[in-house]
Short mmCIF file of C-alpha atoms in Angstrom, two decimals:
data_model
loop_
_atom_site.label_atom_id
_atom_site.label_comp_id
_atom_site.label_asym_id
_atom_site.label_seq_id
_atom_site.Cartn_x
_atom_site.Cartn_y
_atom_site.Cartn_z
CA MET N 1 -0.69 90.13 86.82
CA LYS N 2 0.81 92.92 86.61
CA HIS N 3 3.34 91.96 84.22
CA PHE N 4 0.54 90.31 82.08
CA LEU N 5 -1.24 93.78 81.87
CA LEU N 6 1.88 95.62 80.74
CA MET N 7 2.64 93.10 78.07
CA LEU N 8 -0.85 93.26 76.84
CA ILE N 9 -0.38 97.16 76.74
CA ALA N 10 2.75 96.93 74.78
CA LEU N 11 1.00 94.29 72.46
CA THR N 12 -1.95 96.78 71.78
CA LEU N 13 0.55 99.60 71.12
CA CYS N 14 2.98 97.75 68.68
CA SER N 15 -0.03 96.39 66.74
CA ALA N 16 -1.74 100.07 66.77
CA SER N 17 1.35 101.68 65.39
CA SER N 18 2.08 99.04 62.71
CA CYS N 19 -1.21 99.94 61.16
CA ASN N 20 -0.75 101.51 57.97
CA LYS N 21 -4.14 103.80 57.56
CA GLY N 22 -2.42 106.25 55.20
CA LYS N 23 -2.03 103.37 52.59
CA LEU N 24 -4.77 102.55 50.40
CA PRO N 25 -4.94 98.89 49.14
CA ALA N 26 -3.79 98.38 45.36
CA SER N 27 -7.26 98.16 43.38
CA THR N 28 -8.07 94.81 42.10
CA SER N 29 -10.20 96.52 39.06
CA ILE N 30 -9.05 95.80 35.85
CA VAL N 31 -10.42 99.55 34.76
CA GLY N 32 -7.77 101.59 33.70
CA GLN N 33 -4.70 101.33 31.41
CA TRP N 34 -1.78 98.85 31.53
CA ARG N 35 1.57 98.94 30.24
CA TRP N 36 3.15 95.48 28.82
CA ILE N 37 6.42 94.55 30.89
CA LYS N 38 6.89 91.27 29.41
CA SER N 39 5.40 87.97 28.08
CA VAL N 40 7.19 84.87 28.42
CA GLY N 41 6.09 81.29 27.09
CA GLY N 42 5.64 79.87 23.50
CA ILE N 43 7.09 76.47 22.46
CA GLY N 44 10.43 77.59 23.24
CA GLY N 45 9.69 79.46 26.40
CA PHE N 46 10.70 82.99 25.14
CA THR N 47 10.95 86.13 26.78
CA THR N 48 9.96 89.12 24.90
CA THR N 49 10.14 92.70 26.45
CA PRO N 50 9.44 96.19 25.06
CA GLN N 51 13.20 96.36 24.66
CA SER N 52 14.02 93.16 22.88
CA THR N 53 10.91 93.61 20.35
CA GLY N 54 11.24 97.41 19.95
CA PHE N 55 7.73 98.66 20.77
CA ILE N 56 5.18 99.43 23.31
CA GLN N 57 1.62 97.79 24.02
CA ARG N 58 -0.68 98.81 26.43
CA TYR N 59 -4.58 97.82 27.30
CA GLN N 60 -7.40 100.27 28.29
CA PHE N 61 -10.36 98.82 30.03
CA ASN N 62 -13.29 101.15 30.46
CA ASP N 63 -16.27 101.37 32.96
CA ASP N 64 -18.71 100.40 29.84
CA SER N 65 -16.94 97.00 29.35
CA THR N 66 -15.13 98.19 26.55
CA PHE N 67 -11.53 97.94 25.94
CA ARG N 68 -8.53 98.72 23.39
CA PHE N 69 -5.42 97.09 22.72
CA PHE N 70 -2.59 99.45 21.56
CA ARG N 71 0.57 98.45 20.02
CA LYS N 72 2.89 101.43 19.25
CA ASP N 73 0.56 103.78 20.17
CA THR N 74 -2.10 102.55 17.42
CA ALA N 75 -5.20 100.69 18.24
CA ALA N 76 -4.54 96.93 17.24
CA MET N 77 -7.80 95.56 18.58
CA GLN N 78 -10.76 96.84 20.41
CA GLY N 79 -14.31 95.85 21.55
CA LYS N 80 -16.23 94.62 24.47
CA PHE N 81 -14.73 92.70 27.32
CA SER N 82 -16.05 90.35 30.17
CA ILE N 83 -14.74 88.90 33.04
CA VAL N 84 -15.99 85.43 34.56
CA ARG N 85 -15.22 85.30 38.18
CA ASN N 86 -14.66 81.63 39.56
CA TYR N 87 -14.44 80.05 36.46
CA LYS N 88 -13.53 76.05 36.92
CA TYR N 89 -10.48 75.34 34.91
CA GLY N 90 -9.41 71.66 35.53
CA ASN N 91 -8.65 71.47 39.27
CA SER N 92 -8.31 75.17 39.68
CA THR N 93 -10.85 77.94 40.14
CA ILE N 94 -9.63 81.19 38.15
CA ASP N 95 -11.10 84.44 36.88
CA VAL N 96 -11.27 84.59 32.88
CA LEU N 97 -10.90 87.65 30.79
CA LYS N 98 -13.00 87.42 27.56
CA THR N 99 -12.09 90.05 24.93
CA GLY N 100 -14.02 88.76 22.05
CA ASN N 101 -11.02 87.27 20.28
CA SER N 102 -10.82 83.61 19.65
CA PHE N 103 -9.40 82.65 23.06
CA ASP N 104 -9.50 83.59 26.78
CA GLN N 105 -6.69 84.43 29.36
CA SER N 106 -6.42 83.74 32.69
CA LEU N 107 -6.86 87.01 34.83
CA LEU N 108 -4.74 88.19 38.24
CA ILE N 109 -4.37 91.37 39.62
CA ARG N 110 -1.84 92.01 42.21
CA ASN N 111 -0.72 95.24 43.74
CA ASP N 112 -1.37 97.05 40.27
CA THR N 113 0.33 94.27 38.19
CA LEU N 114 -2.06 92.66 35.81
CA PHE N 115 -1.06 89.03 34.72
CA LEU N 116 -2.77 87.50 31.78
CA TYR N 117 -2.36 83.99 30.86
CA ASP N 118 -3.42 82.15 27.59
CA ILE N 119 -5.16 79.23 28.63
CA SER N 120 -6.78 77.96 25.45
CA ILE N 121 -3.36 77.61 23.66
CA SER N 122 -1.33 74.69 25.03
CA ASP N 123 2.01 76.57 24.23
CA GLY N 124 0.55 80.20 24.95
CA TYR N 125 2.20 83.06 26.57
CA ASN N 126 2.12 84.55 30.40
CA ASN N 127 1.86 88.27 29.93
CA THR N 128 2.64 90.84 32.63
CA TYR N 129 1.52 94.29 32.76
CA VAL N 130 1.35 97.45 35.04
CA ARG N 131 -1.32 100.20 35.75
CA ILE N 132 -0.51 103.47 34.40
CA LYS N 133 -0.93 105.91 37.17
#
């Protein structure tokens, strides 16, 4: 019984010391600014980056459901956006970003990285953005 009690105390101390109370979880909100890192896809499976294209891109999503898409610091697209949660797509359930253009994108946010996947285009692109802090 004494060994069991010591093991229980040790386990409790280990689990308490591994807790990260000072770290806040990464946000899963799309609101904010996002800098383009890369795009992969197309018929040839191309990879493009700011370095390979010679320009930067970024999204700005606002609380009032408006967005602006910048290319070379010039607004190339703007308007309203919406997010459809738990959208049934084939055998999957995804979140979809709708921006008023002719195609929708699957939306996934992980650790301040935004992944947008073209779902309406068979040879579409997978785009990666990081949150600007």
